[in-house]
Amino acid sequence: MATQLEIARAGKISDVMKRTADREGVSAELIRDELAAGRLVIPANKVHVADNLEPAAIGRAVSVKINANIGASDVSSSLDGEIEKMKMAISLGADAMMDLSTGEDLDAIRERLIAECPVMFGTVPVYEVIVGRGVEDIDHKTILEVAEKQAKQGVDFFTIHAGLLREHLPLTKKRVCGIVSRGGALMAKWMVHHDRQNPMYELFDDLCDIMREYDVAFSLGDGLRPGCGADATDEAQIAELRTLGELASRAQEKGCQVMVEGPGHVPYDQIKRNMELQQDICNDAPFYVLGPLVTDSAPGYDHITSAIGGTAAAFYGASFLCYVTPREHLGLPDVDDVRQGVIASKIAAHAADVARGFGQAAARDRRLSEARANLEWDKHIAESLDPKTAQRMHEEACARSQIADSGDSADYCTMCGRDWCSVRINREVRDQF
Ligand code: SF4
């Protein structure tokens, strides 16, 4: 069976394309043409589509998507805990989930998560390859076996760290934070130990064959993404990006869908250049960025530093934002951290959609503004990106006020009080202007 890319190149429109077009409010022809050009992907493994996946598109022609990471580790969390996080993230609007579990029982965890996941599901297969063995003992045969097994299980996209080459390693020596990508660090250790090229690079054509068969999309991992502002846009990052551009073309030629991963930590003034470089080098393949975090000085608040960078990145070229939680750099996120991370990322994506004039984003803002101007609390809250939190805050404030008419029917809120409510006063006077 052909992949979505191959169907699009043949000029045909699949059921998956139609479904994504309906969700976005765009034409199926637009989805097909962007897919065929490699500017859009629909990570939709045939096994997952046949089961419970609601396919979604990632690219500049559609709304900005967000990913939430989950994953049990051998030092924290449990399968039930990760399922709770996943369900909560999806209920808040996460468009994709990545399972970054490490430790034991990865198969059981993955199977259960996919069975309960109606959105795109991604993994980093090398995490499973090292279970029960040292990094040095990773072998080519096991990499392909694990990739094939996970493809059969229904994973929609794989992060493959194939762009980090042996010759790139010396470029990281002067870095402040060195190699911060987990997959990148594992590959670097293997290459140094064996004095050989990156096995993911050597196996790239074989991985393409497996991924093409199930239509698993590539998410070409940036093993050399900058881990701090001082390392951003350096030689190592750009050298790897050039390899990722070559690999993107190779995978597309073999019929695979491809997106490319990007930084990381990037000072605000470098974000535009980073996005333009990626689009130029990778032939406009959809760009999937982690954050980017615009400052390194806010542990505990990195959902905010990444949301600031996420809006800029999505405005200038990225199509897919990986969330960051407040617990980033500090520990495994709990359910509330996941909630805050998803909401921050949704806000970043929505703000970018408003700024680039995409689809219904500005219309939603206008509906909310009209409800606010009319002091219609129920509509105002219903249109918000996190209605539960907005409702809770409003109710708490009303309860604290101890004023009988300060609830949903009141024509003011407790922020200013009735006599100082400019919105209410404006409604009284505007007809007399
Ligand atoms: S009371 Fe103040 S904050 Fe509340 S609706 Fe009126 S103007 Fe806005």
Short mmCIF file of N, CA and C in Angstrom, two decimals, residues 326-414:
data_model
loop_
_atom_site.label_atom_id
_atom_site.label_comp_id
_atom_site.label_asym_id
_atom_site.label_seq_id
_atom_site.Cartn_x
_atom_site.Cartn_y
_atom_site.Cartn_z
N PRO A 326 6.73 23.15 33.33
CA PRO A 326 7.48 23.93 34.33
C PRO A 326 8.58 23.11 34.99
N ARG A 327 8.47 21.77 34.90
CA ARG A 327 9.44 20.88 35.57
C ARG A 327 10.67 20.62 34.70
N GLU A 328 10.70 21.20 33.50
CA GLU A 328 11.84 20.97 32.60
C GLU A 328 13.16 21.29 33.31
N HIS A 329 14.14 20.45 33.13
CA HIS A 329 15.46 20.58 33.75
C HIS A 329 15.44 20.29 35.26
N LEU A 330 14.25 19.95 35.81
CA LEU A 330 14.17 19.77 37.27
C LEU A 330 13.69 18.38 37.68
N GLY A 331 12.92 17.72 36.82
CA GLY A 331 12.42 16.39 37.19
C GLY A 331 11.31 15.95 36.24
N LEU A 332 10.83 14.72 36.44
CA LEU A 332 9.75 14.19 35.61
C LEU A 332 8.46 14.94 35.93
N PRO A 333 7.76 15.47 34.92
CA PRO A 333 6.55 16.26 35.19
C PRO A 333 5.43 15.43 35.80
N ASP A 334 4.68 16.03 36.73
CA ASP A 334 3.48 15.37 37.24
C ASP A 334 2.28 15.85 36.41
N VAL A 335 1.07 15.41 36.80
CA VAL A 335 -0.11 15.71 35.99
C VAL A 335 -0.31 17.22 35.85
N ASP A 336 -0.12 17.95 36.93
CA ASP A 336 -0.34 19.39 36.83
C ASP A 336 0.72 20.07 35.96
N ASP A 337 1.96 19.57 36.01
CA ASP A 337 3.00 20.11 35.12
C ASP A 337 2.61 19.89 33.66
N VAL A 338 2.10 18.69 33.37
CA VAL A 338 1.68 18.39 31.99
C VAL A 338 0.56 19.35 31.58
N ARG A 339 -0.39 19.57 32.48
CA ARG A 339 -1.49 20.50 32.17
C ARG A 339 -0.95 21.89 31.84
N GLN A 340 -0.05 22.37 32.66
CA GLN A 340 0.48 23.72 32.42
C GLN A 340 1.30 23.78 31.12
N GLY A 341 2.03 22.71 30.86
CA GLY A 341 2.83 22.67 29.63
C GLY A 341 1.95 22.68 28.39
N VAL A 342 0.89 21.86 28.41
CA VAL A 342 0.01 21.79 27.24
C VAL A 342 -0.67 23.14 27.01
N ILE A 343 -1.17 23.73 28.07
CA ILE A 343 -1.87 25.01 27.90
C ILE A 343 -0.93 26.09 27.38
N ALA A 344 0.29 26.14 27.95
CA ALA A 344 1.25 27.15 27.49
C ALA A 344 1.54 26.96 26.01
N SER A 345 1.67 25.71 25.60
CA SER A 345 2.00 25.44 24.20
C SER A 345 0.80 25.73 23.29
N LYS A 346 -0.42 25.43 23.77
CA LYS A 346 -1.62 25.75 22.99
C LYS A 346 -1.74 27.26 22.78
N ILE A 347 -1.44 28.01 23.84
CA ILE A 347 -1.50 29.47 23.73
C ILE A 347 -0.48 29.95 22.69
N ALA A 348 0.74 29.39 22.77
CA ALA A 348 1.79 29.79 21.82
C ALA A 348 1.35 29.51 20.38
N ALA A 349 0.80 28.31 20.16
CA ALA A 349 0.37 27.93 18.81
C ALA A 349 -0.78 28.80 18.33
N HIS A 350 -1.74 29.04 19.22
CA HIS A 350 -2.90 29.85 18.85
C HIS A 350 -2.48 31.29 18.53
N ALA A 351 -1.58 31.83 19.34
CA ALA A 351 -1.12 33.20 19.10
C ALA A 351 -0.42 33.30 17.74
N ALA A 352 0.34 32.26 17.39
CA ALA A 352 1.00 32.26 16.08
C ALA A 352 -0.03 32.17 14.96
N ASP A 353 -1.06 31.34 15.16
CA ASP A 353 -2.11 31.23 14.13
C ASP A 353 -2.83 32.56 13.95
N VAL A 354 -3.09 33.26 15.06
CA VAL A 354 -3.73 34.58 14.95
C VAL A 354 -2.82 35.51 14.15
N ALA A 355 -1.54 35.52 14.51
CA ALA A 355 -0.60 36.46 13.87
C ALA A 355 -0.42 36.18 12.39
N ARG A 356 -0.47 34.91 11.99
CA ARG A 356 -0.28 34.63 10.56
C ARG A 356 -1.61 34.54 9.83
N GLY A 357 -2.68 34.93 10.53
CA GLY A 357 -3.99 35.04 9.88
C GLY A 357 -4.57 33.71 9.49
N PHE A 358 -4.24 32.67 10.26
CA PHE A 358 -4.71 31.36 9.84
C PHE A 358 -6.13 31.06 10.30
N GLY A 359 -6.93 30.61 9.38
CA GLY A 359 -8.24 30.01 9.62
C GLY A 359 -9.09 30.67 10.66
N GLN A 360 -9.48 29.87 11.64
CA GLN A 360 -10.48 30.31 12.59
C GLN A 360 -9.88 30.94 13.85
N ALA A 361 -8.56 31.08 13.90
CA ALA A 361 -7.94 31.55 15.15
C ALA A 361 -8.39 32.96 15.51
N ALA A 362 -8.31 33.89 14.55
CA ALA A 362 -8.71 35.27 14.84
C ALA A 362 -10.21 35.34 15.10
N ALA A 363 -10.99 34.51 14.41
CA ALA A 363 -12.45 34.51 14.60
C ALA A 363 -12.78 34.08 16.03
N ARG A 364 -12.02 33.13 16.54
CA ARG A 364 -12.25 32.69 17.92
C ARG A 364 -11.94 33.84 18.89
N ASP A 365 -10.83 34.53 18.66
CA ASP A 365 -10.49 35.67 19.52
C ASP A 365 -11.61 36.71 19.48
N ARG A 366 -12.16 36.93 18.30
CA ARG A 366 -13.20 37.95 18.17
C ARG A 366 -14.47 37.53 18.92
N ARG A 367 -14.81 36.24 18.82
CA ARG A 367 -16.00 35.76 19.54
C ARG A 367 -15.83 35.96 21.04
N LEU A 368 -14.64 35.63 21.53
CA LEU A 368 -14.39 35.79 22.96
C LEU A 368 -14.45 37.28 23.34
N SER A 369 -13.85 38.12 22.50
CA SER A 369 -13.85 39.56 22.80
C SER A 369 -15.26 40.12 22.83
N GLU A 370 -16.09 39.65 21.90
CA GLU A 370 -17.48 40.15 21.88
C GLU A 370 -18.22 39.72 23.15
N ALA A 371 -17.98 38.47 23.57
CA ALA A 371 -18.62 38.01 24.80
C ALA A 371 -18.14 38.84 25.99
N ARG A 372 -16.85 39.16 26.00
CA ARG A 372 -16.28 39.98 27.10
C ARG A 372 -16.89 41.37 27.08
N ALA A 373 -16.98 41.94 25.89
CA ALA A 373 -17.54 43.29 25.77
C ALA A 373 -19.00 43.33 26.20
N ASN A 374 -19.69 42.19 25.98
CA ASN A 374 -21.10 42.11 26.37
C ASN A 374 -21.28 41.57 27.79
N LEU A 375 -20.16 41.33 28.46
CA LEU A 375 -20.17 40.79 29.82
C LEU A 375 -20.99 39.50 29.93
N GLU A 376 -20.83 38.67 28.89
CA GLU A 376 -21.51 37.35 28.87
C GLU A 376 -20.49 36.32 29.39
N TRP A 377 -20.53 36.09 30.68
CA TRP A 377 -19.50 35.28 31.31
C TRP A 377 -19.45 33.86 30.78
N ASP A 378 -20.59 33.24 30.54
CA ASP A 378 -20.59 31.85 30.10
C ASP A 378 -19.92 31.70 28.73
N LYS A 379 -20.24 32.60 27.79
CA LYS A 379 -19.62 32.52 26.45
C LYS A 379 -18.13 32.88 26.53
N HIS A 380 -17.84 33.87 27.33
CA HIS A 380 -16.45 34.32 27.52
C HIS A 380 -15.58 33.15 27.99
N ILE A 381 -16.09 32.40 28.92
CA ILE A 381 -15.34 31.27 29.47
C ILE A 381 -15.31 30.10 28.48
N ALA A 382 -16.44 29.85 27.82
CA ALA A 382 -16.51 28.72 26.89
C ALA A 382 -15.53 28.88 25.72
N GLU A 383 -15.27 30.09 25.28
CA GLU A 383 -14.36 30.31 24.14
C GLU A 383 -12.89 30.29 24.55
N SER A 384 -12.62 30.25 25.85
CA SER A 384 -11.22 30.35 26.28
C SER A 384 -10.48 29.03 26.03
N LEU A 385 -9.15 29.08 25.99
CA LEU A 385 -8.36 27.90 25.68
C LEU A 385 -8.36 26.88 26.82
N ASP A 386 -8.65 27.35 28.05
CA ASP A 386 -8.73 26.44 29.19
C ASP A 386 -9.98 26.80 30.00
N PRO A 387 -11.16 26.42 29.50
CA PRO A 387 -12.41 26.85 30.14
C PRO A 387 -12.52 26.42 31.61
N LYS A 388 -11.98 25.25 31.93
CA LYS A 388 -12.10 24.78 33.33
C LYS A 388 -11.41 25.75 34.29
N THR A 389 -10.20 26.16 33.92
CA THR A 389 -9.45 27.07 34.79
C THR A 389 -10.14 28.43 34.84
N ALA A 390 -10.61 28.91 33.69
CA ALA A 390 -11.28 30.21 33.66
C ALA A 390 -12.54 30.17 34.54
N GLN A 391 -13.31 29.08 34.43
CA GLN A 391 -14.53 28.94 35.22
C GLN A 391 -14.21 28.91 36.71
N ARG A 392 -13.19 28.12 37.06
CA ARG A 392 -12.82 28.02 38.48
C ARG A 392 -12.41 29.37 39.04
N MET A 393 -11.60 30.09 38.29
CA MET A 393 -11.13 31.39 38.80
C MET A 393 -12.28 32.38 38.96
N HIS A 394 -13.19 32.35 38.00
CA HIS A 394 -14.33 33.26 38.07
C HIS A 394 -15.20 32.93 39.29
N GLU A 395 -15.45 31.63 39.47
CA GLU A 395 -16.30 31.22 40.60
C GLU A 395 -15.64 31.55 41.93
N GLU A 396 -14.34 31.30 42.02
CA GLU A 396 -13.63 31.61 43.27
C GLU A 396 -13.71 33.09 43.59
N ALA A 397 -13.54 33.92 42.56
CA ALA A 397 -13.58 35.37 42.78
C ALA A 397 -14.97 35.81 43.20
N CYS A 398 -15.99 35.22 42.56
CA CYS A 398 -17.37 35.57 42.92
C CYS A 398 -17.64 35.18 44.39
N ALA A 399 -17.17 33.97 44.75
CA ALA A 399 -17.42 33.49 46.12
C ALA A 399 -16.73 34.39 47.14
N ARG A 400 -15.54 34.86 46.80
CA ARG A 400 -14.79 35.72 47.73
C ARG A 400 -15.45 37.08 47.91
N SER A 401 -16.16 37.52 46.89
CA SER A 401 -16.67 38.90 46.90
C SER A 401 -17.80 39.08 47.91
N GLN A 402 -18.53 37.97 48.20
CA GLN A 402 -19.67 38.04 49.13
C GLN A 402 -20.71 39.06 48.70
N ILE A 403 -20.78 39.32 47.42
CA ILE A 403 -21.81 40.22 46.90
C ILE A 403 -22.82 39.35 46.15
N ALA A 404 -24.04 39.47 46.49
CA ALA A 404 -25.07 38.55 45.99
C ALA A 404 -25.13 38.51 44.47
N ASP A 405 -24.98 39.64 43.79
CA ASP A 405 -25.19 39.65 42.33
C ASP A 405 -23.87 39.64 41.56
N SER A 406 -22.79 39.07 42.16
CA SER A 406 -21.50 39.10 41.47
C SER A 406 -21.24 37.85 40.62
N GLY A 407 -22.23 37.04 40.43
CA GLY A 407 -22.07 35.78 39.68
C GLY A 407 -22.19 35.97 38.19
N ASP A 408 -22.66 34.90 37.49
CA ASP A 408 -22.70 34.91 36.03
C ASP A 408 -23.58 36.00 35.44
N SER A 409 -24.56 36.42 36.19
CA SER A 409 -25.47 37.42 35.62
C SER A 409 -25.00 38.85 35.87
N ALA A 410 -23.95 39.02 36.65
CA ALA A 410 -23.50 40.38 37.00
C ALA A 410 -22.89 41.09 35.80
N ASP A 411 -23.09 42.42 35.72
CA ASP A 411 -22.52 43.16 34.59
C ASP A 411 -21.19 43.80 34.99
N TYR A 412 -20.39 43.08 35.74
CA TYR A 412 -19.04 43.48 36.12
C TYR A 412 -18.38 42.26 36.78
N CYS A 413 -17.10 42.34 37.09
CA CYS A 413 -16.47 41.28 37.86
C CYS A 413 -15.74 41.88 39.05
N THR A 414 -15.17 41.02 39.88
CA THR A 414 -14.59 41.52 41.13
C THR A 414 -13.25 42.21 40.93
#
